[in-house]
Amino acid sequence: MQLAQGPRVRFSPFYRKSEAAGMQTATVYNRMVLPLATEDPEADYEALTQRVALWDVGCQRQVQVQGPDALKLCQYISARDLSQLKIGVAKYAPLCDHQGRLINDPVALRVDEDTIWFSIADSDILLWVRAISGEREDNVEIIEPDVSPLAVQGPRATDTVAAVFGEWVRELKFFHFKRINHEGIPLVVCRSGWSKQGGFELFLEDGNKGEQLWDLIWAAGEPHGIRVGAPNYAERIENFLLAWGSDTDPDSDPFEAAIGDYVDLGVEHDFVGKKALLAKREQGPTRELKGLLIDGEPLNPNPQPVGLQNPNGSRAGETRDIAHSPRYKQNLGLAIIEVPHNLPGTKLQVETPNGWRPATVTDLPFDL
Ligand code: THG
């Protein structure tokens, strides 16, 4: 079967360029096509870690909250303290429901005094924020604006982006951003991105200018060996960046998902899930997202979750994403592991198409 295309599945302003440059497999994210890999995933990884890669991540949609109550509402919705959110500095901001379940893990950007974007992962936050603000009768307008991120990632990303926008981008700190207009293209240039190779996200504010922006970056990147790419399974597992919905299930909380460091429970103000999160922290987790080192031959990436058991055959949890790591030359996995099997060094077994394989539990991020 092939996945059908129709009006419900959207295409980003960079889709045609990234397909023409060689993207071959894709998934759907926020009801938009997210390209994933070319025919040569090893070359994808190499360009990202050695040179520079250009990713169509237009599916990282923005939920824009605008109006006099924007900051107040965003503070109430986020489990991270956003009271000090400054124009020009982004923050990773987990969102929870009233029971403390993690419902998304966006990046929050205050683009001007009264305007905040949540740059969301793959769940319907537009509905959620509209519902919460409707109940509160906040003075805000909430829309999904015409804003599509394009990511430039890798050790040569700075040289590439500086060649287009100027030397000032070299001074931009991690998670800092600037809103500019470049040759008639409105965009936000932010030092961020879903890899640990360094780089930028260019939040294009006019979908009609997507191919123009792509071509500018591509031309500037050519001397640096630019290649089309996408959020990379192996690299993001090696360096552990959370993929909401892949590494979490509908009941995961931020502590279980290993992003508890981004939850601020000491704040004065109330926020959605605060009470439940305080209780959860008190009780301690019953399961946790952990790393796995899996023995044997390279495993195929992006499998469906499979069972985990301890050597006497009792259930210990379930795997999430798995990839063979080019850097560590072994199979790495992420798994939701039930207490007490979650302790680093615990020996478990993973189900594979050809039988159970030994695996060892590790902390996240991996420390190999
Ligand atoms: N960029 C933007 N939007 C996004 C993502 C992104 N939306 C979907 C998804 N990714 C959201 N998830 C994450 C997960 C991790 C990070 C960003 C978004 C991230 N974390 C850094 C880290 O863990 O080192 C820094 C966190 C911090 O210090 O605040 O970058 O990638 N626009």
Coordinates of C-alpha atoms and ligand atoms in Angstrom, one line a residue:
M1 CA 0.0 0.0 0.0
Q2 CA 1.0 3.6 -0.6
L3 CA -0.1 6.4 1.6
A4 CA -2.6 8.5 -0.4
Q5 CA -2.3 12.3 -0.8
G6 CA -5.2 14.6 -0.5
P7 CA -6.2 18.0 0.9
R8 CA -5.8 16.8 4.5
V9 CA -2.1 16.2 3.9
R10 CA -0.2 19.5 3.4
F11 CA 3.1 20.2 1.7
S12 CA 5.6 22.8 3.0
P13 CA 7.0 25.6 0.9
F14 CA 10.2 23.6 0.6
Y15 CA 8.7 20.3 -0.4
R16 CA 9.4 20.4 -4.1
K17 CA 13.0 21.6 -3.6
S18 CA 13.8 18.9 -1.1
E19 CA 12.3 16.2 -3.2
A20 CA 14.2 17.4 -6.3
A21 CA 17.4 17.3 -4.2
G22 CA 16.8 13.6 -3.4
M23 CA 14.5 13.0 -0.4
Q24 CA 12.7 9.7 -1.0
T25 CA 10.9 8.7 2.2
A26 CA 8.6 10.8 4.3
T27 CA 6.2 10.7 7.2
V28 CA 3.3 12.9 8.1
Y29 CA 3.7 15.4 11.0
N30 CA 1.2 18.0 12.0
R31 CA -0.8 16.9 8.9
M32 CA 2.2 18.0 6.7
V33 CA 4.6 15.8 4.8
L34 CA 8.0 15.6 6.7
P35 CA 10.7 14.2 4.4
L36 CA 13.0 11.7 6.3
A37 CA 15.7 10.2 4.2
T38 CA 17.4 10.0 0.8
E39 CA 18.2 6.6 -0.8
D40 CA 21.5 6.7 1.2
P41 CA 20.9 7.3 5.0
E42 CA 24.6 6.9 5.7
A43 CA 25.5 9.8 3.4
D44 CA 22.7 11.8 5.1
Y45 CA 24.3 11.2 8.5
E46 CA 27.8 12.0 7.1
A47 CA 26.7 15.4 5.6
L48 CA 25.0 16.4 8.9
T49 CA 28.0 15.5 11.1
Q50 CA 30.8 16.5 8.7
R51 CA 29.5 19.3 6.6
V52 CA 26.1 20.9 6.3
A53 CA 22.6 19.6 5.7
L54 CA 19.4 21.4 4.6
W55 CA 16.2 20.1 6.1
D56 CA 12.5 20.8 5.2
V57 CA 11.0 21.0 8.7
G58 CA 8.1 23.2 7.6
C59 CA 5.9 20.7 9.5
Q60 CA 7.1 22.2 12.8
R61 CA 4.1 24.5 12.7
Q62 CA 3.7 27.5 14.9
V63 CA 0.8 28.2 17.2
Q64 CA 0.7 32.0 17.4
V65 CA -0.7 33.6 20.5
Q66 CA -1.1 37.3 20.0
G67 CA -2.6 40.0 22.2
P68 CA -2.3 41.8 25.6
D69 CA -2.7 38.5 27.5
A70 CA -0.4 36.4 25.3
L71 CA 2.5 36.0 27.9
K72 CA 0.1 35.3 30.8
L73 CA -1.7 32.6 28.8
C74 CA 1.5 31.0 27.6
Q75 CA 2.8 30.9 31.2
Y76 CA -0.4 29.1 32.2
I77 CA -0.1 26.6 29.4
S78 CA 3.6 25.8 29.8
A79 CA 5.2 23.6 32.5
R80 CA 8.4 25.6 32.0
D81 CA 8.6 29.1 33.6
L82 CA 8.1 31.5 30.7
S83 CA 7.6 34.6 32.8
Q84 CA 11.1 35.8 31.8
L85 CA 10.6 35.0 28.1
K86 CA 12.5 37.7 26.2
I87 CA 12.0 38.9 22.7
G88 CA 14.9 37.3 20.8
V89 CA 15.5 34.3 23.1
A90 CA 13.7 31.0 22.6
K91 CA 12.9 28.4 25.2
Y92 CA 12.2 24.7 25.1
A93 CA 8.8 24.5 26.8
P94 CA 7.0 21.2 27.6
L95 CA 3.2 21.4 27.7
C96 CA 1.2 19.1 30.0
D97 CA -2.5 18.4 30.5
H98 CA -4.2 18.6 33.8
Q99 CA -3.1 15.1 34.8
G100 CA 0.6 16.0 34.1
R101 CA 0.7 14.0 30.9
L102 CA 3.1 15.5 28.3
I103 CA 1.0 16.6 25.3
N104 CA 3.7 18.4 23.3
D105 CA 7.3 19.8 23.7
P106 CA 7.5 23.0 21.6
V107 CA 10.1 25.7 21.4
A108 CA 8.6 29.0 22.5
L109 CA 9.6 32.2 20.8
R110 CA 8.5 35.6 21.8
V111 CA 8.7 37.4 18.4
D112 CA 7.5 40.7 19.7
E113 CA 6.0 42.2 22.9
D114 CA 2.5 40.7 22.4
T115 CA 3.3 37.7 20.1
I116 CA 4.5 34.3 21.1
W117 CA 5.0 31.2 18.8
F118 CA 4.9 27.7 20.1
S119 CA 6.9 25.8 17.5
I120 CA 5.1 22.5 18.0
A121 CA 5.8 18.8 17.8
D122 CA 3.2 16.4 16.3
S123 CA 0.0 17.0 18.3
D124 CA -2.9 19.4 17.9
I125 CA -1.9 22.3 20.1
L126 CA -4.0 24.9 18.2
L127 CA -7.2 23.3 19.5
W128 CA -5.7 23.0 23.0
V129 CA -4.6 26.6 23.4
R130 CA -7.9 27.9 21.9
A131 CA -9.9 25.8 24.3
I132 CA -7.9 26.8 27.4
S133 CA -7.9 30.5 26.4
G134 CA -11.6 30.4 25.6
E135 CA -12.4 29.1 29.1
R136 CA -10.2 31.8 30.6
E137 CA -11.6 34.6 28.4
D138 CA -8.1 35.9 27.7
N139 CA -7.7 38.8 25.3
V140 CA -5.7 37.0 22.6
E141 CA -6.0 35.8 19.1
I142 CA -4.7 32.3 18.3
I143 CA -3.9 31.2 14.8
E144 CA -1.5 29.0 12.9
P145 CA 0.4 31.7 10.9
D146 CA 2.1 31.2 7.5
V147 CA 5.5 30.4 9.1
S148 CA 7.6 27.4 8.0
P149 CA 11.0 26.5 9.4
L150 CA 13.9 25.5 7.2
A151 CA 16.8 24.0 9.2
V152 CA 20.5 24.4 8.3
Q153 CA 22.5 21.9 10.5
G154 CA 26.1 20.7 10.7
P155 CA 29.6 22.0 11.4
R156 CA 29.5 24.2 8.2
A157 CA 26.0 25.6 8.9
T158 CA 27.4 28.9 10.4
D159 CA 29.6 29.6 7.3
T160 CA 26.7 28.8 5.0
V161 CA 24.2 31.0 6.9
A162 CA 26.7 33.8 7.4
A163 CA 27.4 33.9 3.6
V164 CA 23.7 34.6 3.0
F165 CA 22.7 36.9 5.9
G166 CA 26.0 38.4 7.0
E167 CA 28.7 37.9 9.7
W168 CA 26.3 38.9 12.5
V169 CA 24.9 35.4 12.6
R170 CA 28.2 34.2 14.0
E171 CA 27.5 36.2 17.2
L172 CA 24.0 34.7 17.7
K173 CA 24.0 32.5 20.8
F174 CA 22.3 29.2 21.1
F175 CA 18.5 29.6 21.1
H176 CA 18.8 33.3 20.4
F177 CA 17.1 34.7 17.3
K178 CA 16.6 37.8 15.1
R179 CA 13.6 38.8 12.9
I180 CA 14.8 40.2 9.6
N181 CA 13.8 40.9 6.0
H182 CA 16.4 39.6 3.5
E183 CA 15.9 40.7 -0.1
G184 CA 12.1 40.8 0.5
I185 CA 12.0 37.5 2.4
P186 CA 10.6 37.9 5.9
L187 CA 12.1 35.4 8.3
V188 CA 13.3 34.7 11.8
V189 CA 16.9 33.5 12.0
C190 CA 17.3 31.3 15.2
R191 CA 20.4 29.4 16.3
S192 CA 18.5 26.1 17.0
G193 CA 17.6 22.8 15.4
W194 CA 16.9 19.2 16.1
S195 CA 20.5 18.0 16.1
K196 CA 23.5 18.5 18.2
Q197 CA 25.7 19.4 15.3
G198 CA 25.0 23.1 15.6
G199 CA 23.1 25.2 13.1
F200 CA 20.1 27.5 12.5
E201 CA 16.4 27.4 11.9
L202 CA 15.1 29.9 9.4
F203 CA 11.4 30.5 10.2
L204 CA 10.1 31.7 6.8
E205 CA 7.2 34.1 7.2
D206 CA 5.9 34.0 3.6
G207 CA 5.2 30.6 2.1
N208 CA 5.5 32.0 -1.4
K209 CA 9.2 32.7 -0.8
G210 CA 10.2 29.1 0.1
E211 CA 12.0 28.2 -3.1
Q212 CA 13.8 31.5 -3.2
L213 CA 15.1 31.0 0.4
W214 CA 16.1 27.4 -0.4
D215 CA 18.1 28.5 -3.5
L216 CA 19.9 31.2 -1.5
I217 CA 21.0 28.7 1.2
W218 CA 21.8 26.0 -1.3
A219 CA 24.1 28.3 -3.4
A220 CA 25.9 29.5 -0.2
G221 CA 26.3 26.0 1.0
E222 CA 27.7 24.5 -2.1
P223 CA 31.4 25.4 -1.3
H224 CA 30.8 23.7 2.0
G225 CA 29.4 20.5 0.6
I226 CA 25.7 21.1 1.4
R227 CA 23.4 18.1 1.0
V228 CA 19.6 17.7 1.4
G229 CA 18.7 16.0 4.7
A230 CA 16.2 15.6 7.4
P231 CA 15.9 15.1 11.2
N232 CA 18.3 12.2 11.5
Y233 CA 17.3 9.1 13.5
A234 CA 20.8 8.0 14.4
E235 CA 22.1 11.4 15.3
R236 CA 19.2 12.3 17.5
I237 CA 19.3 9.0 19.4
E238 CA 23.1 9.3 19.8
N239 CA 22.6 12.7 21.4
F240 CA 19.1 12.2 22.7
L241 CA 16.7 14.8 21.5
L242 CA 13.2 13.8 22.5
A243 CA 10.8 12.8 19.7
W244 CA 7.3 13.4 21.2
G245 CA 4.9 10.6 20.1
S246 CA 7.9 8.3 19.2
D247 CA 9.6 8.2 22.6
T248 CA 6.4 8.9 24.5
D249 CA 2.9 7.3 24.7
P250 CA -0.3 9.1 25.5
D251 CA 0.3 8.7 29.3
S252 CA 4.0 9.7 29.5
D253 CA 4.8 12.6 31.8
P254 CA 7.9 14.9 31.4
F255 CA 9.8 13.0 34.1
E256 CA 9.2 9.7 32.5
A257 CA 10.2 11.2 29.1
A258 CA 13.6 12.4 30.6
I259 CA 12.9 16.1 30.1
G260 CA 12.1 16.8 33.8
D261 CA 14.9 19.4 33.8
Y262 CA 12.7 21.7 31.7
V263 CA 9.8 21.6 34.1
D264 CA 9.7 24.4 36.7
L265 CA 7.6 23.4 39.8
G266 CA 8.8 26.2 42.1
V267 CA 7.0 29.0 40.3
E268 CA 4.4 31.1 42.1
H269 CA 1.8 31.1 39.3
D270 CA -0.5 28.2 38.6
F271 CA -0.2 26.3 35.3
V272 CA -1.9 23.4 33.7
G273 CA -0.7 20.2 35.3
K274 CA 1.2 21.8 38.2
K275 CA -0.7 20.0 40.9
A276 CA -0.4 16.6 39.2
L277 CA 3.3 17.1 38.4
L278 CA 4.0 18.0 42.1
A279 CA 2.3 14.8 43.1
K280 CA 4.1 12.7 40.5
R281 CA 7.5 14.1 41.5
E282 CA 6.7 13.2 45.1
Q283 CA 5.7 9.6 44.1
G284 CA 8.6 9.0 41.7
P285 CA 8.2 7.4 38.3
T286 CA 6.9 3.9 37.7
R287 CA 8.6 3.8 34.3
E288 CA 11.2 5.8 32.5
L289 CA 12.6 6.5 29.1
K290 CA 16.1 5.1 29.0
G291 CA 18.9 4.2 26.6
L292 CA 19.6 0.6 25.4
L293 CA 22.7 -0.8 24.0
I294 CA 21.6 -3.7 21.9
D295 CA 24.0 -6.5 21.0
G296 CA 24.6 -7.9 17.5
E297 CA 24.3 -7.0 13.8
P298 CA 23.0 -3.6 12.8
L299 CA 19.2 -3.3 13.3
N300 CA 16.9 -1.4 10.9
P301 CA 15.9 2.0 12.1
N302 CA 12.4 3.2 12.8
P303 CA 10.7 0.0 13.8
Q304 CA 7.4 -0.5 15.5
P305 CA 7.8 -0.8 19.3
V306 CA 8.6 -4.3 20.5
G307 CA 8.7 -6.0 23.9
L308 CA 11.5 -6.0 26.4
Q309 CA 11.9 -8.7 29.0
N310 CA 14.4 -9.4 31.7
P311 CA 16.4 -12.7 31.4
N312 CA 13.8 -14.7 33.4
G313 CA 11.2 -13.8 30.9
S314 CA 9.1 -11.3 32.7
R315 CA 8.0 -8.1 31.0
A316 CA 10.2 -5.0 31.5
G317 CA 8.8 -2.5 29.1
E318 CA 8.8 -1.6 25.4
T319 CA 11.3 -0.2 22.9
R320 CA 10.7 3.1 21.0
D321 CA 13.1 4.2 18.2
I322 CA 16.2 2.1 17.5
A323 CA 19.1 2.9 15.2
H324 CA 22.5 1.6 14.4
S325 CA 24.9 4.4 15.5
P326 CA 27.7 5.3 13.0
R327 CA 29.5 7.1 15.8
Y328 CA 29.5 4.3 18.4
K329 CA 29.3 1.4 15.9
Q330 CA 26.6 -0.3 17.8
N331 CA 22.8 -0.5 18.0
L332 CA 21.3 2.1 20.2
G333 CA 17.7 2.2 21.4
L334 CA 15.3 4.2 23.4
A335 CA 12.9 2.3 25.6
I336 CA 10.2 3.0 28.1
I337 CA 11.3 0.7 30.9
E338 CA 9.4 -0.2 34.0
V339 CA 10.8 0.3 37.5
P340 CA 13.0 -1.4 38.8
H341 CA 14.4 -2.7 35.4
N342 CA 15.4 0.9 34.5
L343 CA 18.7 1.0 36.5
P344 CA 21.8 1.6 34.3
G345 CA 23.6 -1.6 33.7
T346 CA 20.5 -3.8 33.9
K347 CA 20.6 -6.7 31.4
L348 CA 17.4 -7.1 29.4
Q349 CA 16.4 -8.8 26.2
V350 CA 14.8 -7.1 23.1
E351 CA 12.5 -8.8 20.6
T352 CA 13.9 -8.8 17.0
P353 CA 12.7 -10.6 13.8
N354 CA 15.2 -13.3 14.5
G355 CA 14.7 -13.9 18.2
W356 CA 15.5 -12.2 21.5
R357 CA 18.8 -10.1 21.7
P358 CA 20.7 -9.1 24.8
A359 CA 20.6 -5.4 25.7
T360 CA 21.9 -3.2 28.5
V361 CA 20.1 -0.2 30.1
T362 CA 21.9 3.1 30.1
D363 CA 21.2 6.7 31.2
L364 CA 20.2 9.4 28.7
P365 CA 21.9 11.1 27.1
F366 CA 24.2 8.2 26.2
D367 CA 27.6 8.4 27.8
L368 CA 29.8 6.0 25.7
Ligands
THG1 N1 12.7 23.2 16.4 C1 11.5 23.9 16.3 N2 10.4 23.3 16.5 C2 10.3 22.0 16.9 C3 11.5 21.2 17.1 C4 12.7 21.9 16.8 N3 9.1 21.4 17.1 C5 9.0 20.0 17.3 C6 10.2 19.4 18.0 N4 11.5 19.9 17.5 C7 10.1 19.8 19.5 N5 11.1 19.1 20.3 C8 12.3 19.6 20.6 C9 13.2 18.8 21.3 C10 14.4 19.3 21.7 C11 14.8 20.6 21.3 C12 13.9 21.4 20.6 C13 12.7 20.9 20.3 C14 16.1 21.1 21.7 N6 16.6 20.8 22.8 C15 17.9 21.3 23.2 C16 18.7 20.2 24.0 O1 18.0 19.3 24.5 O2 19.9 20.3 24.0 C17 18.0 22.6 24.0 C18 16.9 22.8 25.0 C19 17.2 24.1 25.8 O3 18.3 24.3 26.3 O4 16.2 24.9 26.0 O5 16.7 21.9 20.9 O6 13.8 21.3 16.9 N7 11.5 25.1 15.9

